[in-house]
Amino acid sequence: MSTEALARTGPRRRIGLRAVVAYLIAALTVAPLLWLVITVFKPSGEVFAGGLPTRFTLDNIWYVLTEVPFGRYLFNSALVSLVVTGAALMLHSMAAYALARLRFPGRGIIFYGIVSTLLVSLPVILVPLFLVVRELGLLDTYAGLILPAIFHAFGIFLLRQYYLNLPRELEEAADLDGCGYFHRWWRIVLPLSRPALASLSVLFFLANWNAFLWPVTATRDPDLRMVQVGISTLQGQYGSAWNYLLAATVIAAVPTVVAFLAGQRWLVEAIKTSGLK
Amino acid sequence: MTVVQRPQPGRTSRPGRPPRPASAPRGRISTGPAGVRRRKEALAAYAFLAPDLLGLLVFVVLPMVLALGVSLFEVDGFGGYTFVGLDNFRQLGSDDQFWQSLKVTGTYTVAFVPLCFLAGLGLALLVRDHFPGIGAVRTALFAPHVISLIVVGVVWQFLLVDKQGAVPGLLRPFGGGDVSLLGDPEPARWTLVGVSVWFLMGYQMLIFLGGLKDIPSEFSDAAMIDGAGSWQRFRHITWPLLKPTSFFVAVNSTIGAVTGLQAYDLVFALTKGGPAGHTTTVVYYIYQQAFTFNHYGYAAALTTAVVAFLVLATGLMFAATRGGRFHVD
């Protein structure tokens, strides 16, 4: 490269400016969330006051955890999210293994059929799905919350792509050792797919913990409220008691932030993969 | 068990090679008669697929098919179905609120999709090359997407409270403090767009980053040596090679804006469709029809109309961009 070009682009100085702009935008982007966290520790009278709390208090969080059945909501969300994530990973891995590794009549049609369901979003099938679940007698049950959330083509698709690139040699060795297909999946493919399963588990957990539309549609029973539904209920009851309402949102967001920070690397991979590849 | 790593002619496993048919005859391995083996393999495959296929059929495909069927019925709250033919669709024609909600969705989509696209692309270009703290910056930009839309709605409601909220406080020195950002029709609509962009731009940024990573840096380097400035390099190298990603982002955010969760969850938590229906998206309206008024059949007809519209719009986008030239090899 000519010195002239170097001087003109001046990489060091430009990256410096770029970094400053990036810091600013990043700070503005997270500012609302930081504001939220700070407010939660303020006494109720200071909710709209700027700056740091004059007195740091846990009253708001304590109130939500003790005076509102918020523990119940958290339990419901944890139960549903974990069961859905576990079941989905198992079933999708099995299906993906068959689609990537086994040969059978109708493989192409089944694969494209599954992928085409990716175009269907929940709001589009909400009304008939509600009727189906009602006919099955699953309204206001954990099964009604869990079962429809498990089946989603994205997991199958992502795992299949991953399995296509696994080395074949291990399976062939297992075949020579006389292992059946189930053993090959359970003992070889599943352990090898840990990175892909990790990506998906973060994604599934977040999606289910954050789910609102289906839980609010499928349940009326207050004991079955998941945490996002719980918050919207509080929104109705405590509309102007911002200190309690915001405390509830912070509590509800903690597991998602933890899951995100713990699984960031995998989550980012899964999202990039969802782009095109 | 030993890992076989011997080099064999024609069997090197390069990454990215096309998948080989799983049971293509490989004499060494197939033991018994080929037919029996193939049948066993097929049976195993169906067994592996059965639970997922059954689930998808009951909870995705059946509702999809039913949507059309149910739209021909009047369904009451207790599970009684009365056949009414095309009445629901006829009613749709004169339902002003439906057309109003379509208009809301339309204006929302037209504002949201380009803004989100530009924000995502801009951020991706901004954080594409290394600088100190880039990891934290990327994390911060993505952070809103981790929070649920319900929480997002509540937080912004709080920040936007008339007169007392943080945002009106910031706007006051500029003479904007008296506008009600959730209570006045036009501002409320822009607030919905703004919060949606804030929520989704980090996700779009990641998708664009993935696309940018796939562009070999040799092209840009060569152009730089030829004296191309950064705009020229973007215009003639990055942008054309990014087309498939751009297409994905555009289609994805359009579908999201019309029938995605932002169109329901966020509206529910932020504005409840108000003021006076000015943020009632079509998905929100359909929900009201079904679950507030128990008009399931009519809601199904509305859904069918929206899906038809969406298929048409996506088809047009696909034709206009030739699929973002998906098949560039």
Coordinates of N, CA and C in Angstrom, one line a residue, chain A residues 1 5 8-9 14-15 18-19 21-23 25-26 28-30 32-33 35-36 39 47-48 91-92 94-95 97-99 101-107 110 114 117 120-136 138 147-148 151-153 156 164-165 168-170 172-177 181-182 184-185 188 206 210 212-213 216-217 220 228 231-232 235 242 245-246 249 252-253 256-257 260-261 264 267-268 271-272 274-277, chain B residues 1-4 11 13 16 19-23 26 28-29 37 40-42 44-49 51-53 55-56 58-64 66-67 70 75-79 81 123 125-127 129-132 137 139-144 146-148 150-151 154-159 161 164-166 198 201 203 206-207 209-210 213-214 224 227 230 233 244-245 248 259-261 264-265 268-269 272 283 286-287 290-291 296 299 303 307 326:
Chain A
M1 N 0.8 -1.2 0.0 CA 0.0 0.0 0.0 C 0.9 1.3 0.0
A5 N -1.9 6.4 0.5 CA -3.2 5.8 0.9 C -3.2 5.6 2.4
R8 N -4.1 8.9 4.0 CA -5.4 9.3 3.8 C -6.4 8.5 4.7
T9 N -6.2 7.2 4.8 CA -7.2 6.5 5.6 C -6.9 6.6 7.1
R14 N -9.0 7.0 12.8 CA -10.4 6.8 12.4 C -11.0 5.8 13.3
I15 N -10.3 4.8 13.7 CA -10.8 3.8 14.6 C -11.1 4.4 15.9
R18 N -14.4 6.2 15.6 CA -15.4 5.2 15.5 C -15.7 4.6 16.8
A19 N -14.7 4.3 17.6 CA -14.9 3.8 18.9 C -15.7 4.7 19.8
V21 N -17.8 7.0 18.9 CA -19.2 7.0 18.5 C -19.9 5.7 19.0
A22 N -19.2 4.6 18.9 CA -19.8 3.3 19.3 C -20.0 3.3 20.8
Y23 N -19.1 3.8 21.6 CA -19.3 3.9 23.1 C -20.6 4.7 23.4
I25 N -23.2 5.4 21.4 CA -24.5 4.8 21.1 C -24.8 3.6 22.0
A26 N -23.7 2.9 22.4 CA -23.9 1.7 23.3 C -24.5 2.2 24.7
L28 N -26.1 5.0 25.3 CA -27.5 5.4 25.1 C -28.5 4.3 25.0
T29 N -28.0 3.2 24.4 CA -28.9 2.0 24.2 C -29.2 1.3 25.6
V30 N -28.1 1.2 26.4 CA -28.4 0.6 27.7 C -28.9 1.5 28.8
P32 N -31.7 3.2 29.3 CA -33.0 2.9 29.9 C -33.0 1.7 30.9
L33 N -32.1 0.7 30.6 CA -32.1 -0.4 31.5 C -31.4 -0.1 32.8
W35 N -31.2 2.9 34.1 CA -32.2 3.8 34.8 C -33.2 2.9 35.6
L36 N -33.6 1.9 34.9 CA -34.6 1.0 35.6 C -34.0 0.4 36.8
T39 N -33.6 2.9 39.6 CA -34.9 3.3 40.2 C -35.5 2.3 41.2
V47 N -39.2 8.0 42.9 CA -39.2 7.2 41.7 C -38.9 8.1 40.5
F48 N -39.4 9.3 40.5 CA -39.2 10.1 39.3 C -38.1 11.1 39.5
L91 N -36.1 -34.0 21.3 CA -36.9 -34.3 20.2 C -36.3 -33.8 18.9
H92 N -35.8 -32.5 18.9 CA -35.3 -31.9 17.7 C -34.0 -32.6 17.3
M94 N -33.2 -35.7 17.8 CA -33.6 -37.0 17.2 C -34.0 -36.8 15.7
A95 N -34.9 -35.8 15.5 CA -35.4 -35.6 14.2 C -34.3 -35.1 13.3
Y97 N -31.1 -35.7 13.5 CA -30.2 -36.9 13.2 C -30.8 -37.7 12.1
A98 N -32.1 -38.0 12.1 CA -32.7 -38.7 11.1 C -32.6 -38.0 9.7
L99 N -32.8 -36.7 9.8 CA -32.8 -35.9 8.5 C -31.4 -35.8 7.9
R101 N -28.6 -37.8 8.7 CA -27.8 -38.9 8.6 C -28.4 -40.2 8.1
L102 N -29.7 -40.3 8.2 CA -30.4 -41.6 7.8 C -31.0 -41.4 6.4
R103 N -31.2 -42.5 5.7 CA -31.7 -42.4 4.4 C -33.1 -43.2 4.4
F104 N -34.1 -42.5 3.9 CA -35.4 -43.1 4.0 C -36.3 -42.4 2.9
P105 N -37.3 -43.1 2.5 CA -38.2 -42.5 1.5 C -38.9 -41.3 2.1
G106 N -39.0 -40.2 1.3 CA -39.8 -39.1 1.7 C -38.9 -38.1 2.5
R107 N -37.6 -38.3 2.6 CA -36.7 -37.5 3.4 C -36.8 -36.0 2.9
I110 N -40.3 -34.4 3.7 CA -40.4 -34.2 5.1 C -39.6 -33.0 5.6
I114 N -41.1 -29.5 7.0 CA -40.7 -29.0 8.3 C -40.2 -27.5 8.2
T117 N -42.7 -24.7 7.8 CA -43.5 -24.2 8.9 C -42.8 -23.1 9.6
V120 N -44.6 -19.7 9.7 CA -45.8 -19.5 10.4 C -45.4 -18.9 11.8
S121 N -45.9 -17.7 12.1 CA -45.6 -17.2 13.4 C -46.8 -17.4 14.3
L122 N -46.5 -17.4 15.6 CA -47.6 -17.7 16.6 C -48.9 -16.8 16.4
P123 N -48.7 -15.5 16.3 CA -49.9 -14.7 16.1 C -50.8 -15.1 15.0
V124 N -50.2 -15.7 13.9 CA -51.0 -16.1 12.8 C -51.9 -17.3 13.1
I125 N -51.4 -18.3 13.9 CA -52.2 -19.5 14.1 C -52.8 -19.4 15.5
L126 N -52.7 -18.3 16.2 CA -53.1 -18.2 17.6 C -54.6 -18.7 17.8
V127 N -55.5 -18.1 17.0 CA -56.9 -18.4 17.2 C -57.2 -19.9 17.0
P128 N -56.8 -20.5 15.8 CA -57.1 -21.9 15.7 C -56.3 -22.8 16.7
L129 N -55.1 -22.4 17.0 CA -54.3 -23.1 18.0 C -55.0 -23.2 19.3
F130 N -55.6 -22.0 19.7 CA -56.4 -22.0 20.9 C -57.5 -23.0 20.9
L131 N -58.2 -23.0 19.7 CA -59.4 -23.9 19.6 C -58.9 -25.4 19.6
V132 N -57.8 -25.7 19.0 CA -57.2 -27.1 19.1 C -56.9 -27.4 20.5
V133 N -56.2 -26.6 21.2 CA -55.8 -26.9 22.6 C -57.1 -27.0 23.5
R134 N -58.1 -26.1 23.2 CA -59.3 -26.2 23.9 C -60.0 -27.6 23.7
E135 N -60.1 -28.0 22.4 CA -60.7 -29.3 22.1 C -60.0 -30.5 22.8
L136 N -58.6 -30.3 22.9 CA -57.9 -31.4 23.6 C -58.0 -31.3 25.1
L138 N -56.8 -29.0 27.1 CA -55.5 -28.6 27.7 C -55.5 -27.2 28.2
L147 N -46.7 -28.1 25.7 CA -46.7 -28.8 24.5 C -46.6 -28.0 23.2
P148 N -47.5 -27.0 23.1 CA -47.4 -26.2 21.8 C -46.1 -25.4 21.7
F151 N -42.7 -27.5 19.8 CA -42.5 -27.9 18.4 C -42.3 -26.7 17.6
H152 N -41.0 -26.5 17.2 CA -40.7 -25.4 16.3 C -39.6 -25.9 15.4
A153 N -39.7 -25.6 14.1 CA -38.8 -26.1 13.1 C -37.4 -25.5 13.2
I156 N -34.9 -28.0 14.8 CA -34.6 -29.1 13.9 C -33.7 -28.7 12.8
L164 N -24.9 -32.3 9.6 CA -24.4 -32.6 8.2 C -22.8 -32.4 8.2
N165 N -22.3 -31.6 9.1 CA -20.9 -31.4 9.1 C -20.1 -32.2 10.1
R168 N -18.1 -38.4 9.8 CA -18.8 -39.6 9.7 C -18.1 -40.8 10.3
E169 N -16.8 -40.6 10.5 CA -16.0 -41.8 10.9 C -16.4 -42.4 12.2
L170 N -16.8 -41.5 13.2 CA -17.1 -42.0 14.5 C -18.3 -43.0 14.4
E172 N -19.3 -44.6 11.8 CA -19.0 -45.8 11.1 C -18.3 -46.8 12.0
A173 N -17.4 -46.3 12.9 CA -16.8 -47.1 13.8 C -17.8 -47.8 14.7
A174 N -18.8 -47.0 15.2 CA -19.8 -47.5 16.0 C -20.7 -48.6 15.3
D175 N -20.9 -48.3 14.0 CA -21.6 -49.3 13.2 C -20.9 -50.6 13.2
L176 N -19.6 -50.5 13.0 CA -18.8 -51.8 13.0 C -18.9 -52.5 14.3
D177 N -18.9 -51.7 15.4 CA -19.1 -52.3 16.7 C -20.4 -52.9 16.9
Y181 N -29.1 -47.7 15.8 CA -29.2 -46.3 15.5 C -29.4 -45.5 16.7
F182 N -30.2 -46.0 17.6 CA -30.5 -45.3 18.9 C -29.2 -45.0 19.6
R184 N -26.2 -45.0 18.5 CA -25.3 -44.1 17.7 C -25.8 -42.6 18.0
W185 N -27.1 -42.4 18.0 CA -27.5 -41.0 18.3 C -27.2 -40.6 19.8
I188 N -23.1 -41.0 20.5 CA -22.1 -40.4 19.6 C -22.6 -39.0 19.2
L206 N -34.6 -18.4 26.7 CA -35.0 -17.0 26.6 C -36.4 -16.9 26.0
N210 N -39.6 -15.4 28.2 CA -40.1 -14.1 27.8 C -41.5 -14.3 27.1
F212 N -45.3 -14.4 26.2 CA -46.4 -13.7 26.8 C -47.7 -14.2 26.1
L213 N -47.7 -14.1 24.8 CA -48.9 -14.2 24.0 C -49.6 -15.6 24.2
V216 N -50.8 -16.1 28.0 CA -52.0 -15.3 28.3 C -53.2 -15.8 27.7
T217 N -53.0 -16.5 26.5 CA -54.1 -17.0 25.8 C -54.6 -18.4 26.4
R220 N -56.3 -19.0 32.3 CA -57.1 -18.1 33.0 C -56.8 -18.2 34.5
Q228 N -44.4 -13.2 32.7 CA -44.7 -12.1 31.9 C -46.2 -11.7 32.0
I231 N -46.6 -9.9 35.3 CA -46.3 -8.5 35.2 C -47.4 -7.7 34.6
S232 N -48.0 -8.2 33.5 CA -49.1 -7.5 32.9 C -50.3 -7.4 33.8
Q235 N -49.5 -4.7 36.1 CA -49.6 -3.4 35.4 C -51.0 -2.9 35.6
W242 N -45.2 2.7 40.5 CA -44.1 2.4 39.6 C -43.0 1.6 40.4
L245 N -44.0 -2.1 40.3 CA -44.1 -2.6 39.0 C -42.7 -2.7 38.4
L246 N -41.8 -1.7 38.6 CA -40.5 -1.8 38.0 C -39.7 -2.9 38.8
T249 N -40.4 -6.1 37.1 CA -39.8 -6.3 35.8 C -38.3 -6.6 36.0
A252 N -38.0 -10.2 36.9 CA -38.4 -11.1 35.8 C -37.2 -11.1 34.8
A253 N -36.4 -10.0 34.7 CA -35.4 -9.9 33.7 C -34.1 -10.5 34.2
T256 N -33.1 -13.8 32.5 CA -32.7 -13.7 31.1 C -31.4 -13.1 30.9
V257 N -31.0 -12.1 31.8 CA -29.7 -11.5 31.7 C -28.6 -12.5 32.1
F260 N -28.3 -14.9 29.3 CA -27.6 -14.3 28.1 C -26.1 -14.2 28.4
L261 N -25.7 -13.7 29.6 CA -24.3 -13.5 29.8 C -23.6 -14.8 29.9
Q264 N -23.7 -16.2 26.1 CA -23.6 -15.2 25.0 C -23.0 -15.7 23.7
L267 N -25.3 -18.1 22.0 CA -26.5 -17.4 21.5 C -26.2 -16.6 20.2
V268 N -25.0 -16.0 20.2 CA -24.7 -15.2 19.1 C -24.5 -16.1 17.9
I271 N -27.9 -17.1 16.5 CA -28.6 -16.0 15.8 C -27.9 -15.7 14.5
K272 N -26.6 -15.8 14.4 CA -26.0 -15.6 13.1 C -26.4 -16.7 12.2
S274 N -29.1 -18.2 12.2 CA -30.5 -18.1 11.8 C -30.6 -17.1 10.6
G275 N -29.5 -16.3 10.4 CA -29.5 -15.4 9.3 C -29.7 -16.1 7.9
L276 N -28.7 -16.8 7.6 CA -28.8 -17.4 6.2 C -28.3 -18.8 6.0
K277 N -27.3 -19.2 6.8 CA -26.5 -20.4 6.4 C -27.3 -21.6 6.6
Chain B
M1 N -13.1 -48.2 21.3 CA -13.5 -47.7 19.9 C -12.4 -46.7 19.5
T2 N -12.0 -46.9 18.2 CA -10.9 -46.0 17.7 C -11.5 -45.1 16.7
V3 N -10.9 -43.9 16.7 CA -11.3 -42.9 15.6 C -10.5 -43.2 14.4
V4 N -11.2 -43.4 13.3 CA -10.5 -43.7 12.0 C -10.1 -42.5 11.4
R11 N -12.2 -39.9 0.2 CA -13.0 -39.9 1.4 C -12.6 -38.8 2.4
S13 N -12.7 -35.7 4.4 CA -13.9 -34.9 4.8 C -13.6 -33.4 4.9
G16 N -17.7 -28.3 4.6 CA -18.6 -27.7 3.6 C -18.8 -28.5 2.4
P19 N -23.4 -33.0 1.5 CA -23.6 -34.2 2.3 C -23.7 -35.4 1.4
R20 N -23.1 -36.5 1.8 CA -23.2 -37.7 1.0 C -24.4 -38.5 1.5
P21 N -25.1 -39.1 0.6 CA -26.2 -39.9 1.0 C -25.8 -40.9 2.1
A22 N -26.6 -41.0 3.2 CA -26.1 -41.7 4.3 C -25.8 -43.1 4.1
S23 N -26.6 -43.8 3.3 CA -26.3 -45.2 3.1 C -26.0 -45.5 1.7
R26 N -21.5 -48.8 0.6 CA -20.1 -48.7 1.0 C -19.7 -50.1 1.4
R28 N -17.8 -52.2 2.5 CA -17.2 -52.6 3.7 C -18.1 -52.6 4.9
I29 N -19.1 -51.7 4.9 CA -19.9 -51.6 6.1 C -21.2 -52.4 6.0
R37 N -31.3 -54.0 5.4 CA -30.6 -52.9 6.1 C -31.3 -51.6 5.8
K40 N -34.5 -51.3 7.7 CA -34.2 -51.0 9.1 C -33.9 -49.5 9.3
E41 N -33.1 -49.0 8.4 CA -32.7 -47.6 8.5 C -33.9 -46.7 8.4
A42 N -34.7 -47.0 7.4 CA -35.9 -46.1 7.2 C -36.8 -46.2 8.5
A44 N -36.0 -46.8 11.6 CA -35.3 -46.0 12.6 C -35.6 -44.5 12.4
A45 N -35.4 -44.1 11.1 CA -35.6 -42.7 10.8 C -37.0 -42.2 11.2
Y46 N -38.0 -43.0 10.8 CA -39.4 -42.6 11.1 C -39.6 -42.6 12.6
A47 N -39.0 -43.5 13.3 CA -39.2 -43.5 14.8 C -38.6 -42.2 15.3
F48 N -37.4 -41.9 14.9 CA -36.7 -40.6 15.4 C -37.6 -39.4 15.0
L49 N -38.2 -39.4 13.9 CA -39.0 -38.2 13.4 C -40.4 -38.1 14.0
P51 N -42.1 -38.1 17.0 CA -42.6 -37.2 18.0 C -42.7 -35.7 17.4
D52 N -41.6 -35.3 16.8 CA -41.6 -33.9 16.2 C -42.6 -33.8 15.2
L53 N -42.8 -34.8 14.3 CA -43.7 -34.6 13.2 C -45.2 -34.6 13.8
G55 N -46.1 -33.6 16.7 CA -46.2 -32.3 17.4 C -46.5 -31.2 16.4
L56 N -45.7 -31.1 15.4 CA -45.8 -30.1 14.4 C -47.2 -30.2 13.7
V58 N -50.0 -31.4 14.9 CA -51.1 -31.0 15.8 C -51.1 -29.5 16.1
F59 N -49.9 -29.0 16.4 CA -49.8 -27.6 16.9 C -49.4 -26.6 15.9
V60 N -49.0 -27.0 14.7 CA -48.7 -25.9 13.7 C -49.6 -26.1 12.4
V61 N -49.5 -27.4 11.9 CA -50.1 -27.6 10.6 C -51.6 -27.6 10.7
L62 N -52.1 -28.3 11.7 CA -53.6 -28.4 11.9 C -54.2 -27.0 12.2
P63 N -53.6 -26.2 13.1 CA -54.1 -24.8 13.2 C -54.1 -24.0 11.9
M64 N -53.0 -24.2 11.1 CA -52.9 -23.5 9.8 C -54.1 -23.9 8.9
L66 N -56.9 -25.3 9.9 CA -58.1 -24.9 10.6 C -58.5 -23.4 10.4
A67 N -57.4 -22.6 10.3 CA -57.6 -21.2 10.2 C -58.6 -20.9 9.1
V70 N -62.1 -22.6 10.1 CA -62.9 -21.9 11.1 C -63.4 -20.5 10.7
V75 N -68.2 -19.2 15.9 CA -67.8 -20.1 17.0 C -68.2 -19.3 18.3
D76 N -69.0 -20.0 19.1 CA -69.3 -19.3 20.4 C -68.4 -19.7 21.5
G77 N -68.5 -19.0 22.6 CA -67.5 -19.2 23.7 C -67.5 -20.6 24.3
F78 N -68.6 -21.4 24.0 CA -68.7 -22.7 24.6 C -68.3 -23.8 23.7
G79 N -67.8 -23.5 22.5 CA -67.3 -24.5 21.6 C -68.4 -25.0 20.6
Y81 N -70.2 -24.6 17.0 CA -69.8 -24.1 15.7 C -71.0 -24.0 14.8
L123 N -24.9 -0.1 12.7 CA -24.3 -0.6 13.9 C -23.3 -1.7 13.5
L125 N -21.6 -2.1 10.7 CA -20.4 -1.5 10.1 C -19.6 -0.8 11.2
L126 N -20.3 -0.2 12.2 CA -19.6 0.5 13.3 C -18.8 -0.4 14.1
V127 N -19.3 -1.6 14.4 CA -18.6 -2.5 15.4 C -18.0 -3.7 14.6
D129 N -15.0 -3.8 12.9 CA -13.5 -3.9 13.1 C -13.2 -3.7 14.6
H130 N -12.1 -4.3 15.0 CA -11.7 -4.3 16.4 C -11.4 -2.9 16.9
F131 N -11.8 -2.6 18.1 CA -11.3 -1.5 18.9 C -11.5 -1.9 20.3
P132 N -10.8 -1.2 21.2 CA -10.8 -1.6 22.6 C -12.3 -1.5 23.2
V137 N -19.3 -3.3 23.9 CA -20.2 -2.4 23.1 C -21.2 -3.3 22.3
T139 N -22.3 -6.2 23.2 CA -23.2 -6.7 24.2 C -24.2 -5.7 24.6
A140 N -23.8 -4.5 24.8 CA -24.7 -3.4 25.2 C -25.7 -3.2 24.1
L141 N -25.3 -3.2 22.8 CA -26.2 -2.9 21.7 C -27.3 -4.0 21.6
F142 N -26.9 -5.2 22.0 CA -27.8 -6.4 21.8 C -28.7 -6.5 23.1
A143 N -28.3 -5.9 24.2 CA -28.9 -6.1 25.5 C -30.5 -6.0 25.4
P144 N -31.0 -4.9 24.8 CA -32.5 -4.8 24.9 C -33.2 -6.0 24.3
V146 N -32.6 -9.0 24.8 CA -32.7 -10.1 25.8 C -33.9 -10.0 26.7
I147 N -34.3 -8.8 26.9 CA -35.4 -8.5 27.8 C -36.8 -8.8 27.1
S148 N -37.8 -9.2 27.8 CA -39.0 -9.5 27.2 C -39.7 -8.2 26.8
I150 N -42.7 -7.5 27.2 CA -43.6 -7.0 28.2 C -42.8 -6.0 29.2
V151 N -41.6 -6.5 29.6 CA -40.8 -5.6 30.4 C -40.4 -4.4 29.6
V154 N -43.2 -1.9 29.8 CA -43.4 -1.3 31.1 C -42.3 -0.3 31.3
V155 N -41.1 -0.6 31.0 CA -39.9 0.3 31.2 C -40.1 1.6 30.5
W156 N -40.5 1.5 29.2 CA -40.7 2.7 28.4 C -41.9 3.5 28.8
Q157 N -42.9 2.8 29.2 CA -44.1 3.5 29.8 C -43.6 4.4 30.9
F158 N -42.8 3.8 31.8 CA -42.3 4.6 32.9 C -41.4 5.8 32.5
L159 N -40.5 5.5 31.5 CA -39.6 6.6 31.1 C -40.4 7.7 30.3
V161 N -43.6 8.7 31.0 CA -44.8 9.3 31.8 C -44.8 10.8 31.6
Q164 N -43.4 13.9 34.2 CA -42.5 13.4 35.2 C -41.4 12.5 34.7
G165 N -41.7 11.8 33.5 CA -40.8 10.8 33.0 C -39.4 11.3 32.6
A166 N -38.5 10.4 32.5 CA -37.1 10.8 32.1 C -37.0 11.4 30.7
W198 N -35.4 0.2 18.9 CA -34.4 0.0 20.0 C -34.3 -1.5 20.4
M201 N -32.8 -3.6 16.9 CA -31.6 -3.3 16.1 C -30.4 -4.1 16.4
Y203 N -30.3 -7.2 17.3 CA -30.5 -8.5 16.6 C -30.1 -8.4 15.1
L206 N -26.5 -8.2 14.6 CA -25.8 -9.5 14.6 C -25.9 -10.2 13.3
I207 N -27.1 -10.2 12.7 CA -27.3 -10.8 11.4 C -26.4 -10.2 10.4
L209 N -23.6 -8.6 10.9 CA -22.2 -8.9 11.3 C -21.9 -10.3 10.7
G210 N -22.8 -11.3 10.8 CA -22.6 -12.6 10.2 C -22.4 -12.5 8.7
K213 N -19.0 -10.9 7.8 CA -17.9 -11.8 8.1 C -17.7 -12.7 6.9
D214 N -18.7 -13.0 6.1 CA -18.6 -13.9 5.0 C -18.0 -13.2 3.8
M224 N -8.9 -1.0 -1.9 CA -8.2 0.1 -1.2 C -6.9 0.4 -1.9
G227 N -7.2 2.6 -4.6 CA -7.5 3.9 -4.2 C -9.0 4.2 -3.9
S230 N -13.7 4.8 1.5 CA -14.5 3.8 2.2 C -16.0 3.8 1.7
R233 N -15.9 1.7 -1.5 CA -15.7 0.2 -1.1 C -17.1 -0.3 -0.6
P244 N -27.9 -10.9 0.0 CA -28.7 -12.0 0.5 C -29.1 -11.7 2.0
T245 N -28.1 -11.2 2.8 CA -28.4 -10.9 4.2 C -29.4 -9.8 4.2
F248 N -32.8 -11.1 3.7 CA -33.3 -11.8 4.8 C -33.8 -10.8 5.9
T259 N -46.9 -9.5 11.7 CA -47.5 -10.6 12.5 C -46.5 -11.1 13.6
G260 N -45.5 -10.3 13.9 CA -44.5 -10.8 14.9 C -45.0 -10.4 16.3
L261 N -44.2 -10.8 17.3 CA -44.6 -10.5 18.7 C -44.6 -9.0 19.0
Y264 N -47.8 -7.6 18.8 CA -48.8 -7.8 19.9 C -48.3 -7.5 21.3
D265 N -47.3 -8.2 21.7 CA -46.8 -8.1 23.1 C -46.4 -6.6 23.4
F268 N -49.5 -4.4 23.6 CA -50.2 -4.7 24.8 C -49.6 -4.0 26.0
A269 N -48.3 -4.1 26.1 CA -47.6 -3.6 27.3 C -47.4 -2.1 27.3
K272 N -51.7 -0.5 24.9 CA -53.0 -1.1 24.8 C -53.8 -0.7 23.6
V283 N -52.7 -7.4 14.4 CA -52.6 -8.6 15.2 C -53.3 -8.3 16.6
I286 N -57.1 -8.5 16.0 CA -57.6 -9.8 15.9 C -57.6 -10.5 17.3
Y287 N -56.6 -10.2 18.1 CA -56.7 -10.8 19.4 C -57.9 -10.3 20.2
A290 N -61.0 -12.1 19.0 CA -61.1 -13.5 19.4 C -61.3 -13.6 20.9
F291 N -60.5 -12.9 21.7 CA -60.4 -13.3 23.1 C -61.1 -12.3 24.0
Y296 N -64.4 -16.0 17.4 CA -63.2 -16.7 16.9 C -63.3 -16.9 15.4
A299 N -62.3 -13.7 13.8 CA -60.8 -13.5 14.0 C -60.1 -14.4 13.0
T303 N -57.4 -13.2 10.2 CA -56.1 -13.7 10.1 C -55.8 -14.2 8.6
V307 N -52.8 -13.0 6.3 CA -51.8 -13.9 5.7 C -51.7 -13.8 4.2
F326 N -30.3 -14.8 -4.1 CA -29.9 -15.8 -3.2 C -28.9 -16.8 -3.7

